[in-house]
């Protein structure tokens, strides 16, 4: 209680007049300068992020003109249950929706009453049950028929139209989610409502739902013999994930894209592990080419230019510095629910202390320059080591903050220590995405090889070249060719030559012995060990 009162009294102040010098070294961008000297990063980044993305191309528009997102579901749920939604919340939702669709060049949002609540028939709150939810989760992870889940099978015909509608929507290959806050604490018009640090992305997490549904539906189709549609379901998830990544403005969007594309790739490998006798090698290789066409955007960071998400992280940090300079009370809301962080910020940014905010801005830019340089390193292992060194610097900022006497450097230490992205963890996720993409390509090639060799796997991956693949791909974790082992009942890849993820071959044997036929598994080990095992059972 004391912390809350202390923070409230400290941050309850009028916006300050601070002279911020707009330049590439301080504010990075110089356009969209506000009267108080700040840069309107939200508007600038929205313009940058949406450039060339028309409503007719935007997958966000294609989906959410008929699908309920996070903002609409409370309205639909209340209506289904015959309840009145809290008036303040309802007003906030409607205000957000109006602005969201206006940013997408629509005069008005779609009528929320006509939106589909979800993809699965039992998503309707009046029909949902724990039993159906458990069956739904199981059906997403395994091939299934009516014998497995008769209750789910009863509603499968209701998903036919939804499936075709979804597959059509996911043909779009551009992505733009507008950036602005959700109309909560800072709901007034004006500068505060445009702070990038309060941006919310309510439809981003909803984008996982199409991929989950396509798992459920694709597994049914494959088990029933509709192989072509099952592959289309998986392809659609890969396409959606890559589309989000190609237009991602923040790291969170890139990570959602990685997860969605990963769902589709998992599906494909499961189907390829079970395709023997169902399709010939020419069909499989044709689908392999279709898959590769979906992945023109590489999963690793391009070496020619940096993607939007990295610019977004820089602007997030710079906008935070601006918020601290002119509206220090903003940080109390930014870290609401984390009292120790609020207290640290409040103790540092005392109202009677002056800081050289332009020096702090320059320091943030220099840090992100180093981040950019690290991301531009083409070799994954070297890139990861560079990011680990940056991560050490961030930890040093946090430690040095306790002893630093210079007020401006102390403020910079705090901001860089608390607000920089989780660089190593994010890069590990991107490395796994690239590795899974390579393994999926190999899975296609192995399935085609088996179709031509009476169900047998090759002794080595080099036997797949050049008929089934152009070359054996290199693992991003080692820089060498993907390791491969062929046994009588299983073939698998690993990211290290010793096929270990905890230091023992026994652990690998345990995993193999406990894995059911027809299953593809990814093992994510302890952080920083970066050892992975990929399994295809015959």
Short mmCIF file of C-alpha atoms in Angstrom, two decimals:
data_model
loop_
_atom_site.label_atom_id
_atom_site.label_comp_id
_atom_site.label_asym_id
_atom_site.label_seq_id
_atom_site.Cartn_x
_atom_site.Cartn_y
_atom_site.Cartn_z
CA UNK A 1 0.00 0.00 0.00
CA UNK A 2 2.84 2.38 0.88
CA UNK A 3 4.50 1.72 -2.50
CA UNK A 4 1.25 2.35 -4.36
CA UNK A 5 0.62 5.64 -2.52
CA UNK A 6 4.22 6.75 -2.91
CA UNK A 7 4.16 5.95 -6.63
CA UNK A 8 0.81 7.64 -7.16
CA UNK A 9 2.00 10.84 -5.47
CA UNK A 10 5.26 10.81 -7.41
CA UNK A 11 3.80 10.23 -10.84
CA UNK A 12 0.69 12.42 -10.40
CA UNK A 13 2.30 15.36 -12.17
CA UNK A 14 1.67 17.49 -15.20
CA UNK A 15 3.55 16.69 -18.41
CA UNK A 16 7.02 18.26 -18.31
CA UNK A 17 8.62 20.51 -20.88
CA UNK A 18 11.81 18.75 -21.93
CA UNK A 19 13.87 19.80 -24.94
CA UNK A 20 14.41 16.65 -26.97
CA UNK A 21 16.71 17.11 -29.96
CA UNK A 22 15.29 15.23 -32.93
CA UNK A 23 18.13 13.59 -34.86
CA UNK A 24 19.18 10.14 -36.11
CA UNK A 25 21.48 9.85 -33.06
CA UNK A 26 18.76 10.64 -30.51
CA UNK A 27 15.24 10.00 -31.79
CA UNK A 28 16.35 7.83 -34.76
CA UNK A 29 13.44 9.18 -36.83
CA UNK A 30 12.84 12.91 -37.17
CA UNK A 31 9.44 12.94 -38.85
CA UNK A 32 6.14 13.29 -36.95
CA UNK A 33 7.59 15.57 -34.28
CA UNK A 34 5.05 16.63 -31.63
CA UNK A 35 4.83 20.16 -30.15
CA UNK A 36 6.67 19.11 -26.98
CA UNK A 37 9.64 17.83 -28.98
CA UNK A 38 8.83 14.12 -28.82
CA UNK A 39 8.51 11.98 -31.93
CA UNK A 40 5.10 10.42 -32.51
CA UNK A 41 6.56 6.94 -32.87
CA UNK A 42 3.20 5.22 -33.02
CA UNK A 43 2.06 7.14 -36.09
CA UNK A 44 5.47 6.92 -37.72
CA UNK A 45 5.74 3.17 -37.14
CA UNK A 46 2.16 2.51 -38.27
CA UNK A 47 2.97 4.27 -41.53
CA UNK A 48 6.19 2.29 -41.94
CA UNK A 49 4.60 -0.99 -40.89
CA UNK A 50 1.55 -0.66 -43.16
CA UNK A 51 3.37 0.55 -46.26
CA UNK A 52 2.12 -1.32 -49.31
CA UNK A 53 -0.39 -3.44 -47.37
CA UNK A 54 -3.84 -2.80 -48.80
CA UNK A 55 -7.00 -4.04 -47.04
CA UNK A 56 -7.53 -6.46 -49.94
CA UNK A 57 -4.14 -8.09 -49.24
CA UNK A 58 -4.13 -8.01 -45.44
CA UNK A 59 -4.70 -11.38 -43.77
CA UNK A 60 -5.89 -9.54 -40.63
CA UNK A 61 -8.78 -8.07 -42.64
CA UNK A 62 -9.55 -11.40 -44.33
CA UNK A 63 -9.91 -13.18 -40.97
CA UNK A 64 -11.48 -10.68 -38.62
CA UNK A 65 -14.29 -9.53 -40.90
CA UNK A 66 -15.92 -12.90 -40.12
CA UNK A 67 -14.03 -14.23 -37.09
CA UNK A 68 -14.32 -12.94 -33.52
CA UNK A 69 -11.04 -11.79 -32.03
CA UNK A 70 -10.09 -11.06 -28.45
CA UNK A 71 -12.04 -7.78 -28.49
CA UNK A 72 -15.32 -9.27 -29.72
CA UNK A 73 -15.49 -12.47 -27.68
CA UNK A 74 -16.61 -10.80 -24.42
CA UNK A 75 -19.50 -9.22 -26.33
CA UNK A 76 -20.51 -12.52 -27.96
CA UNK A 77 -20.11 -14.49 -24.73
CA UNK A 78 -22.30 -12.08 -22.79
CA UNK A 79 -24.94 -12.15 -25.54
CA UNK A 80 -24.94 -15.97 -25.65
CA UNK A 81 -25.40 -16.15 -21.89
CA UNK A 82 -28.09 -13.45 -21.88
CA UNK A 83 -26.02 -11.10 -19.74
CA UNK A 84 -25.17 -7.43 -19.93
CA UNK A 85 -21.51 -6.66 -20.35
CA UNK A 86 -20.06 -4.08 -17.98
CA UNK A 87 -20.86 -0.71 -19.56
CA UNK A 88 -17.33 0.67 -19.20
CA UNK A 89 -15.78 -2.43 -20.73
CA UNK A 90 -18.31 -2.47 -23.57
CA UNK A 91 -17.56 1.17 -24.36
CA UNK A 92 -13.83 0.47 -24.33
CA UNK A 93 -14.24 -2.47 -26.71
CA UNK A 94 -16.40 -0.52 -29.16
CA UNK A 95 -14.03 2.44 -29.06
CA UNK A 96 -11.08 0.19 -29.80
CA UNK A 97 -12.85 -1.62 -32.65
CA UNK A 98 -13.86 1.65 -34.30
CA UNK A 99 -10.30 2.93 -34.26
CA UNK A 100 -8.81 -0.44 -35.27
CA UNK A 101 -10.90 -0.65 -38.43
CA UNK A 102 -10.41 3.03 -39.18
CA UNK A 103 -6.65 2.41 -39.16
CA UNK A 104 -7.32 -0.36 -41.70
CA UNK A 105 -9.16 2.11 -43.98
CA UNK A 106 -12.70 1.00 -43.09
CA UNK A 107 -15.39 3.52 -42.27
CA UNK A 108 -16.89 1.22 -39.62
CA UNK A 109 -16.07 -2.16 -38.06
CA UNK A 110 -17.97 -5.32 -39.06
CA UNK A 111 -21.10 -5.97 -37.02
CA UNK A 112 -19.81 -7.99 -34.07
CA UNK A 113 -23.12 -9.87 -33.80
CA UNK A 114 -22.45 -11.57 -37.16
CA UNK A 115 -18.94 -12.77 -36.29
CA UNK A 116 -18.08 -16.45 -35.85
CA UNK A 117 -17.20 -17.04 -32.17
CA UNK A 118 -14.55 -19.63 -33.01
CA UNK A 119 -13.69 -22.41 -35.45
CA UNK A 120 -14.95 -25.40 -33.55
CA UNK A 121 -18.71 -25.91 -33.20
CA UNK A 122 -18.41 -26.37 -29.46
CA UNK A 123 -16.63 -23.03 -29.05
CA UNK A 124 -20.12 -21.67 -28.51
CA UNK A 125 -20.15 -20.90 -24.75
CA UNK A 126 -23.59 -22.48 -24.40
CA UNK A 127 -22.32 -25.85 -25.78
CA UNK A 128 -18.80 -26.00 -24.40
CA UNK A 129 -17.85 -28.74 -21.95
CA UNK A 130 -14.64 -29.92 -20.31
CA UNK A 131 -14.96 -33.35 -21.92
CA UNK A 132 -15.22 -31.90 -25.43
CA UNK A 133 -12.34 -29.56 -24.74
CA UNK A 134 -10.11 -32.46 -23.68
CA UNK A 135 -11.07 -34.43 -26.79
CA UNK A 136 -10.39 -31.39 -28.94
CA UNK A 137 -6.86 -31.06 -27.54
CA UNK A 138 -6.14 -34.75 -28.15
CA UNK A 139 -7.51 -34.59 -31.71
CA UNK A 140 -5.12 -31.72 -32.43
CA UNK A 141 -2.08 -33.89 -31.69
CA UNK A 142 -2.96 -37.20 -33.39
CA UNK A 143 -4.73 -38.60 -36.42
CA UNK A 144 -8.30 -39.40 -35.41
CA UNK A 145 -11.64 -40.83 -36.58
CA UNK A 146 -15.16 -41.17 -35.21
CA UNK A 147 -14.04 -44.33 -33.39
CA UNK A 148 -11.60 -42.24 -31.36
CA UNK A 149 -13.83 -39.24 -30.57
CA UNK A 150 -17.47 -39.85 -31.55
CA UNK A 151 -18.65 -36.63 -29.90
CA UNK A 152 -16.25 -34.55 -31.95
CA UNK A 153 -17.15 -36.45 -35.11
CA UNK A 154 -20.80 -35.46 -34.69
CA UNK A 155 -19.87 -31.85 -35.26
CA UNK A 156 -17.23 -32.33 -37.96
CA UNK A 157 -19.64 -31.60 -40.83
CA UNK A 158 -20.33 -28.21 -39.28
CA UNK A 159 -16.67 -27.38 -39.88
CA UNK A 160 -16.72 -28.00 -43.65
CA UNK A 161 -17.76 -24.46 -44.55
CA UNK A 162 -15.47 -22.95 -41.90
CA UNK A 163 -12.52 -24.95 -43.25
CA UNK A 164 -12.99 -23.71 -46.82
CA UNK A 165 -13.57 -20.15 -45.63
CA UNK A 166 -10.43 -20.27 -43.53
CA UNK A 167 -8.27 -21.77 -46.28
CA UNK A 168 -9.45 -19.02 -48.63
CA UNK A 169 -8.70 -16.28 -46.08
CA UNK A 170 -5.19 -17.59 -45.46
CA UNK A 171 -4.25 -17.27 -49.11
CA UNK A 172 -3.43 -13.64 -48.35
CA UNK A 173 0.26 -13.03 -47.84
CA UNK A 174 0.47 -9.53 -46.32
CA UNK A 175 0.09 -8.62 -42.64
CA UNK A 176 -0.49 -5.38 -40.75
CA UNK A 177 -1.92 -5.06 -37.24
CA UNK A 178 -2.43 -1.36 -36.31
CA UNK A 179 -0.52 -0.01 -33.31
CA UNK A 180 -2.29 2.02 -30.63
CA UNK A 181 -3.38 1.49 -27.04
CA UNK A 182 -6.56 -0.32 -26.13
CA UNK A 183 -8.44 2.66 -24.73
CA UNK A 184 -7.73 1.79 -21.11
CA UNK A 185 -5.80 4.12 -18.81
CA UNK A 186 -4.73 6.42 -21.62
CA UNK A 187 -8.02 6.60 -23.48
CA UNK A 188 -8.16 10.30 -24.25
CA UNK A 189 -7.33 11.73 -27.63
CA UNK A 190 -3.93 13.36 -27.82
CA UNK A 191 -0.30 12.54 -27.21
CA UNK A 192 -0.78 10.09 -24.35
CA UNK A 193 -3.09 7.90 -26.38
CA UNK A 194 -0.34 7.61 -28.99
CA UNK A 195 2.43 6.35 -26.74
CA UNK A 196 3.96 3.31 -28.42
CA UNK A 197 4.81 1.90 -25.00
CA UNK A 198 1.10 1.32 -24.34
CA UNK A 199 0.38 -0.44 -27.62
CA UNK A 200 -1.79 -3.53 -27.35
CA UNK A 201 -2.14 -6.20 -30.04
CA UNK A 202 -5.35 -8.01 -29.10
CA UNK A 203 -5.76 -9.90 -32.37
CA UNK A 204 -2.23 -11.30 -32.53
CA UNK A 205 -2.74 -14.15 -30.05
CA UNK A 206 -6.12 -14.92 -31.65
CA UNK A 207 -4.17 -15.78 -34.82
CA UNK A 208 -3.04 -19.01 -33.13
CA UNK A 209 -6.63 -20.29 -33.25
CA UNK A 210 -6.74 -20.89 -37.02
CA UNK A 211 -3.60 -23.05 -36.81
CA UNK A 212 -5.04 -25.07 -33.92
CA UNK A 213 -8.26 -25.63 -35.81
CA UNK A 214 -6.38 -26.66 -38.96
CA UNK A 215 -4.49 -29.27 -36.90
CA UNK A 216 -7.79 -30.70 -35.68
CA UNK A 217 -9.40 -30.68 -39.10
CA UNK A 218 -6.29 -31.83 -41.02
CA UNK A 219 -5.79 -34.81 -38.71
CA UNK A 220 -9.38 -35.89 -39.38
CA UNK A 221 -9.01 -35.45 -43.13
CA UNK A 222 -5.76 -37.44 -43.25
CA UNK A 223 -7.19 -40.31 -41.22
CA UNK A 224 -10.26 -40.38 -43.52
CA UNK A 225 -8.09 -40.48 -46.66
CA UNK A 226 -8.54 -36.86 -47.75
CA UNK A 227 -4.79 -36.43 -47.99
CA UNK A 228 -4.80 -33.38 -50.27
CA UNK A 229 -6.94 -31.30 -47.92
CA UNK A 230 -4.91 -32.43 -44.90
CA UNK A 231 -1.78 -31.05 -46.56
CA UNK A 232 -3.61 -27.85 -47.50
CA UNK A 233 -4.53 -27.37 -43.83
CA UNK A 234 -0.86 -27.68 -42.80
CA UNK A 235 0.31 -25.47 -45.67
CA UNK A 236 -2.16 -22.78 -44.61
CA UNK A 237 -0.66 -22.66 -41.11
CA UNK A 238 2.87 -22.41 -42.50
CA UNK A 239 1.75 -19.63 -44.84
CA UNK A 240 0.00 -17.73 -42.04
CA UNK A 241 3.02 -17.99 -39.75
CA UNK A 242 5.41 -16.77 -42.44
CA UNK A 243 3.02 -13.98 -43.43
CA UNK A 244 2.91 -12.71 -39.84
CA UNK A 245 6.69 -12.90 -39.62
CA UNK A 246 7.21 -11.03 -42.87
CA UNK A 247 5.13 -8.09 -41.56
CA UNK A 248 5.82 -8.36 -37.82
CA UNK A 249 6.43 -5.00 -36.20
CA UNK A 250 7.35 -6.30 -32.74
CA UNK A 251 9.15 -9.36 -31.43
CA UNK A 252 5.92 -10.77 -29.98
CA UNK A 253 4.40 -10.89 -33.48
CA UNK A 254 7.47 -12.63 -34.87
CA UNK A 255 7.28 -15.23 -32.08
CA UNK A 256 3.58 -15.84 -32.75
CA UNK A 257 4.43 -16.33 -36.42
CA UNK A 258 7.17 -18.81 -35.49
CA UNK A 259 4.73 -20.80 -33.32
CA UNK A 260 2.01 -20.87 -36.00
CA UNK A 261 4.37 -21.96 -38.79
CA UNK A 262 5.76 -24.56 -36.37
CA UNK A 263 2.28 -26.05 -35.91
CA UNK A 264 1.98 -26.48 -39.68
CA UNK A 265 5.44 -28.03 -39.96
CA UNK A 266 4.73 -30.46 -37.15
CA UNK A 267 1.58 -31.48 -39.01
CA UNK A 268 3.44 -32.04 -42.26
CA UNK A 269 6.04 -34.28 -40.65
CA UNK A 270 3.36 -36.37 -38.94
CA UNK A 271 1.55 -36.79 -42.26
CA UNK A 272 4.78 -37.65 -44.08
CA UNK A 273 5.58 -40.24 -41.41
CA UNK A 274 2.23 -41.92 -42.14
CA UNK A 275 1.95 -41.46 -45.92
CA UNK A 276 3.49 -44.76 -47.04
CA UNK A 277 1.19 -46.49 -49.55
CA UNK A 278 -1.12 -43.46 -49.81
CA UNK A 279 0.75 -41.29 -52.36
CA UNK A 280 3.57 -41.90 -54.84
CA UNK A 281 6.95 -40.18 -54.94
CA UNK A 282 5.98 -37.70 -57.67
CA UNK A 283 3.02 -36.44 -55.61
CA UNK A 284 5.21 -36.09 -52.52
CA UNK A 285 7.94 -34.20 -54.40
CA UNK A 286 5.32 -31.91 -55.94
CA UNK A 287 4.06 -31.10 -52.44
CA UNK A 288 7.66 -30.56 -51.34
CA UNK A 289 8.04 -27.88 -54.01
CA UNK A 290 4.77 -26.29 -52.88
CA UNK A 291 6.02 -26.26 -49.30
CA UNK A 292 9.31 -24.66 -50.30
CA UNK A 293 7.42 -21.96 -52.21
CA UNK A 294 5.72 -21.02 -48.93
CA UNK A 295 9.09 -20.36 -47.32
CA UNK A 296 10.61 -17.74 -49.56
CA UNK A 297 10.98 -15.56 -46.50
CA UNK A 298 13.90 -17.19 -44.63
CA UNK A 299 13.43 -18.04 -40.98
CA UNK A 300 16.86 -16.64 -40.17
CA UNK A 301 17.50 -12.91 -40.15
CA UNK A 302 18.33 -11.61 -43.66
CA UNK A 303 21.84 -10.25 -44.12
CA UNK A 304 20.84 -7.39 -46.44
CA UNK A 305 18.41 -5.48 -44.23
CA UNK A 306 16.76 -5.77 -40.83
CA UNK A 307 13.08 -6.67 -40.44
CA UNK A 308 10.43 -4.38 -38.97
CA UNK A 309 10.33 -6.17 -35.62
CA UNK A 310 13.84 -5.02 -34.76
CA UNK A 311 13.03 -1.42 -35.66
CA UNK A 312 9.93 -1.78 -33.50
CA UNK A 313 11.96 -2.87 -30.46
CA UNK A 314 14.25 0.14 -30.87
CA UNK A 315 11.31 2.54 -31.16
CA UNK A 316 9.64 0.96 -28.13
CA UNK A 317 12.75 1.74 -26.06
CA UNK A 318 13.11 5.28 -27.43
CA UNK A 319 9.43 6.03 -26.86
CA UNK A 320 9.80 4.79 -23.29
CA UNK A 321 12.63 7.26 -22.72
CA UNK A 322 10.44 10.04 -24.13
CA UNK A 323 7.60 8.98 -21.85
CA UNK A 324 9.92 9.11 -18.85
CA UNK A 325 11.22 12.51 -19.90
CA UNK A 326 7.87 14.23 -20.35
CA UNK A 327 5.32 11.98 -18.63
CA UNK A 328 7.06 10.05 -15.90
CA UNK A 329 3.74 8.94 -14.42
CA UNK A 330 3.30 6.75 -17.50
CA UNK A 331 5.73 4.18 -16.14
CA UNK A 332 3.48 3.43 -13.15
CA UNK A 333 0.88 2.11 -15.59
CA UNK A 334 3.43 0.39 -17.82
CA UNK A 335 4.66 -1.74 -14.91
CA UNK A 336 1.35 -2.07 -13.11
CA UNK A 337 1.35 -5.35 -11.19
CA UNK A 338 5.15 -5.37 -10.73
CA UNK A 339 5.55 -3.18 -7.63
CA UNK A 340 9.28 -3.77 -7.24
CA UNK A 341 9.93 -2.41 -10.75
CA UNK A 342 7.59 0.54 -10.18
CA UNK A 343 9.39 1.30 -6.94
CA UNK A 344 12.79 1.12 -8.64
CA UNK A 345 11.69 3.52 -11.37
CA UNK A 346 10.06 5.86 -8.86
CA UNK A 347 13.17 5.93 -6.67
CA UNK A 348 15.38 6.69 -9.68
CA UNK A 349 13.29 9.29 -11.47
CA UNK A 350 12.67 11.61 -8.55
CA UNK A 351 10.82 14.74 -9.56
CA UNK A 352 13.63 17.07 -8.45
CA UNK A 353 16.39 15.28 -10.40
CA UNK A 354 17.44 16.52 -13.83
CA UNK A 355 18.63 14.13 -16.54
CA UNK A 356 20.23 14.58 -19.92
CA UNK A 357 17.48 12.80 -21.83
CA UNK A 358 19.15 13.31 -25.18
CA UNK A 359 22.23 11.50 -23.83
CA UNK A 360 19.98 8.61 -22.71
CA UNK A 361 18.36 8.49 -26.16
CA UNK A 362 21.78 8.40 -27.83
CA UNK A 363 22.86 5.59 -25.52
CA UNK A 364 19.76 3.54 -26.35
CA UNK A 365 20.43 4.00 -30.05
CA UNK A 366 24.05 2.90 -29.66
CA UNK A 367 22.89 -0.25 -27.86
CA UNK A 368 20.41 -1.06 -30.62
CA UNK A 369 23.09 -0.36 -33.23
CA UNK A 370 25.10 -3.15 -31.59
CA UNK A 371 21.98 -5.33 -31.53
CA UNK A 372 21.49 -4.71 -35.26
CA UNK A 373 25.12 -5.61 -35.97
CA UNK A 374 24.78 -8.85 -34.04
CA UNK A 375 21.63 -9.81 -35.93
CA UNK A 376 23.34 -9.18 -39.26
CA UNK A 377 25.96 -11.88 -38.61
CA UNK A 378 25.03 -14.63 -41.12
CA UNK A 379 26.41 -17.57 -39.13
CA UNK A 380 23.91 -18.68 -36.47
CA UNK A 381 26.47 -19.84 -33.88
CA UNK A 382 28.50 -16.61 -34.14
CA UNK A 383 25.31 -14.54 -34.10
CA UNK A 384 24.11 -16.28 -30.94
CA UNK A 385 27.47 -15.71 -29.22
CA UNK A 386 27.31 -12.02 -30.08
CA UNK A 387 23.82 -11.80 -28.61
CA UNK A 388 24.97 -13.63 -25.48
CA UNK A 389 27.65 -10.96 -25.04
CA UNK A 390 24.97 -8.28 -25.36
CA UNK A 391 22.89 -10.15 -22.80
CA UNK A 392 25.84 -9.98 -20.38
CA UNK A 393 25.97 -6.23 -20.94
CA UNK A 394 22.30 -5.94 -20.00
CA UNK A 395 22.93 -7.86 -16.78
CA UNK A 396 25.84 -5.53 -16.06
CA UNK A 397 23.53 -2.52 -16.51
CA UNK A 398 21.22 -3.95 -13.84
CA UNK A 399 24.10 -4.61 -11.47
CA UNK A 400 25.84 -1.28 -12.06
CA UNK A 401 22.61 0.61 -11.50
CA UNK A 402 23.01 -0.07 -7.78
CA UNK A 403 26.37 1.72 -7.56
CA UNK A 404 26.32 4.28 -10.39
CA UNK A 405 26.45 7.85 -9.03
CA UNK A 406 25.96 9.85 -12.21
CA UNK A 407 22.20 10.45 -12.47
CA UNK A 408 21.99 10.27 -16.26
CA UNK A 409 24.06 7.09 -16.54
CA UNK A 410 22.07 5.55 -13.66
CA UNK A 411 18.83 6.32 -15.50
CA UNK A 412 20.23 4.81 -18.70
CA UNK A 413 21.37 1.68 -16.86
CA UNK A 414 17.88 1.20 -15.48
CA UNK A 415 16.09 1.68 -18.80
CA UNK A 416 18.46 -0.57 -20.77
CA UNK A 417 18.51 -3.16 -18.00
CA UNK A 418 14.73 -3.45 -17.78
CA UNK A 419 13.42 -2.73 -21.28
CA UNK A 420 15.71 -4.52 -23.73
CA UNK A 421 14.24 -7.61 -25.43
CA UNK A 422 15.18 -11.15 -24.37
CA UNK A 423 17.73 -11.34 -27.18
CA UNK A 424 19.14 -14.84 -26.65
CA UNK A 425 15.80 -16.52 -25.96
CA UNK A 426 14.26 -14.94 -29.05
CA UNK A 427 17.20 -15.96 -31.24
CA UNK A 428 16.96 -19.54 -29.96
CA UNK A 429 13.31 -19.57 -31.08
CA UNK A 430 14.31 -18.34 -34.52
CA UNK A 431 17.04 -20.96 -34.74
CA UNK A 432 14.54 -23.69 -33.88
CA UNK A 433 12.22 -22.37 -36.59
CA UNK A 434 14.96 -22.58 -39.22
CA UNK A 435 15.98 -26.03 -38.02
CA UNK A 436 12.41 -27.33 -38.09
CA UNK A 437 11.99 -25.93 -41.62
CA UNK A 438 15.07 -27.88 -42.75
CA UNK A 439 13.88 -31.04 -41.04
CA UNK A 440 10.50 -30.70 -42.76
CA UNK A 441 12.23 -30.53 -46.12
CA UNK A 442 14.15 -33.69 -45.24
CA UNK A 443 10.92 -35.38 -44.13
CA UNK A 444 9.42 -34.75 -47.59
CA UNK A 445 12.54 -36.17 -49.24
CA UNK A 446 12.56 -39.25 -47.00
CA UNK A 447 8.88 -39.94 -47.69
CA UNK A 448 9.50 -39.73 -51.45
CA UNK A 449 12.53 -42.02 -51.10
CA UNK A 450 10.48 -44.57 -49.15
CA UNK A 451 7.79 -44.49 -51.84
CA UNK A 452 10.42 -45.57 -54.38
CA UNK A 453 12.27 -48.07 -52.17
CA UNK A 454 9.54 -50.28 -50.69
CA UNK A 455 9.28 -48.32 -47.45
CA UNK A 456 13.01 -48.34 -46.65
CA UNK A 457 14.95 -45.29 -45.44
CA UNK A 458 18.33 -44.41 -46.98
CA UNK A 459 21.54 -45.23 -45.14
CA UNK A 460 22.53 -41.56 -45.31
CA UNK A 461 20.92 -38.28 -46.32
CA UNK A 462 23.35 -37.89 -49.22
CA UNK A 463 21.40 -40.66 -50.98
CA UNK A 464 18.50 -38.20 -51.28
CA UNK A 465 20.59 -35.91 -53.53
CA UNK A 466 19.79 -34.87 -56.25
CA UNK A 467 16.50 -36.70 -56.92
CA UNK A 468 14.71 -35.91 -53.67
CA UNK A 469 16.51 -32.75 -52.55
CA UNK A 470 19.20 -30.48 -53.98
CA UNK A 471 21.58 -30.82 -51.04
CA UNK A 472 21.68 -32.02 -47.45
CA UNK A 473 20.80 -28.92 -45.36
CA UNK A 474 23.09 -27.66 -42.63
CA UNK A 475 21.91 -27.43 -39.05
CA UNK A 476 21.87 -23.81 -37.85
CA UNK A 477 23.12 -25.00 -34.47
CA UNK A 478 26.38 -26.51 -35.75
CA UNK A 479 26.85 -25.20 -39.28
CA UNK A 480 27.36 -28.80 -40.42
CA UNK A 481 25.07 -31.20 -42.24
CA UNK A 482 22.06 -32.43 -40.28
CA UNK A 483 23.19 -35.60 -38.43
CA UNK A 484 21.15 -38.67 -39.30
CA UNK A 485 20.75 -42.20 -37.98
CA UNK A 486 18.82 -45.00 -39.69
CA UNK A 487 17.63 -47.94 -37.64
CA UNK A 488 15.26 -50.76 -38.41
CA UNK A 489 12.23 -48.98 -36.98
CA UNK A 490 13.12 -45.30 -36.84
CA UNK A 491 15.23 -42.59 -38.37
CA UNK A 492 16.07 -39.38 -36.58
CA UNK A 493 18.11 -36.19 -36.74
CA UNK A 494 19.86 -34.28 -34.00
CA UNK A 495 21.58 -30.94 -33.73
CA UNK A 496 24.83 -32.38 -32.38
CA UNK A 497 27.05 -35.16 -33.64
CA UNK A 498 26.67 -37.14 -30.40
CA UNK A 499 22.84 -37.13 -30.40
CA UNK A 500 22.66 -35.97 -26.80
CA UNK A 501 20.50 -33.38 -25.15
CA UNK A 502 21.30 -34.02 -21.49
CA UNK A 503 24.72 -35.62 -21.75
CA UNK A 504 23.68 -39.25 -22.07
CA UNK A 505 22.83 -41.63 -24.89
CA UNK A 506 20.49 -43.35 -22.43
CA UNK A 507 18.16 -40.36 -22.55
CA UNK A 508 17.88 -40.68 -26.33
CA UNK A 509 17.10 -44.38 -26.00
CA UNK A 510 14.42 -43.61 -23.42
CA UNK A 511 12.75 -41.14 -25.75
CA UNK A 512 12.81 -43.60 -28.64
CA UNK A 513 11.39 -46.42 -26.52
CA UNK A 514 8.53 -44.29 -25.21
CA UNK A 515 7.51 -42.75 -28.55
CA UNK A 516 4.53 -44.28 -30.31
CA UNK A 517 4.70 -45.26 -34.02
CA UNK A 518 3.75 -42.49 -36.41
CA UNK A 519 4.83 -39.73 -34.05
CA UNK A 520 7.20 -36.86 -34.70
CA UNK A 521 8.77 -35.33 -31.63
CA UNK A 522 10.76 -32.22 -30.90
CA UNK A 523 12.66 -32.20 -27.62
CA UNK A 524 13.36 -28.75 -26.19
CA UNK A 525 16.08 -29.15 -23.56
CA UNK A 526 17.33 -26.84 -20.85
CA UNK A 527 18.10 -23.27 -21.86
CA UNK A 528 21.44 -22.67 -23.58
CA UNK A 529 22.18 -26.37 -24.20
CA UNK A 530 20.64 -26.08 -27.69
CA UNK A 531 20.41 -29.80 -28.40
CA UNK A 532 17.36 -31.08 -30.23
CA UNK A 533 16.12 -34.45 -31.45
CA UNK A 534 13.77 -34.94 -34.36
CA UNK A 535 12.04 -38.32 -34.73
CA UNK A 536 10.13 -39.94 -37.60
CA UNK A 537 8.72 -43.40 -37.02
CA UNK A 538 7.95 -45.67 -39.96
#
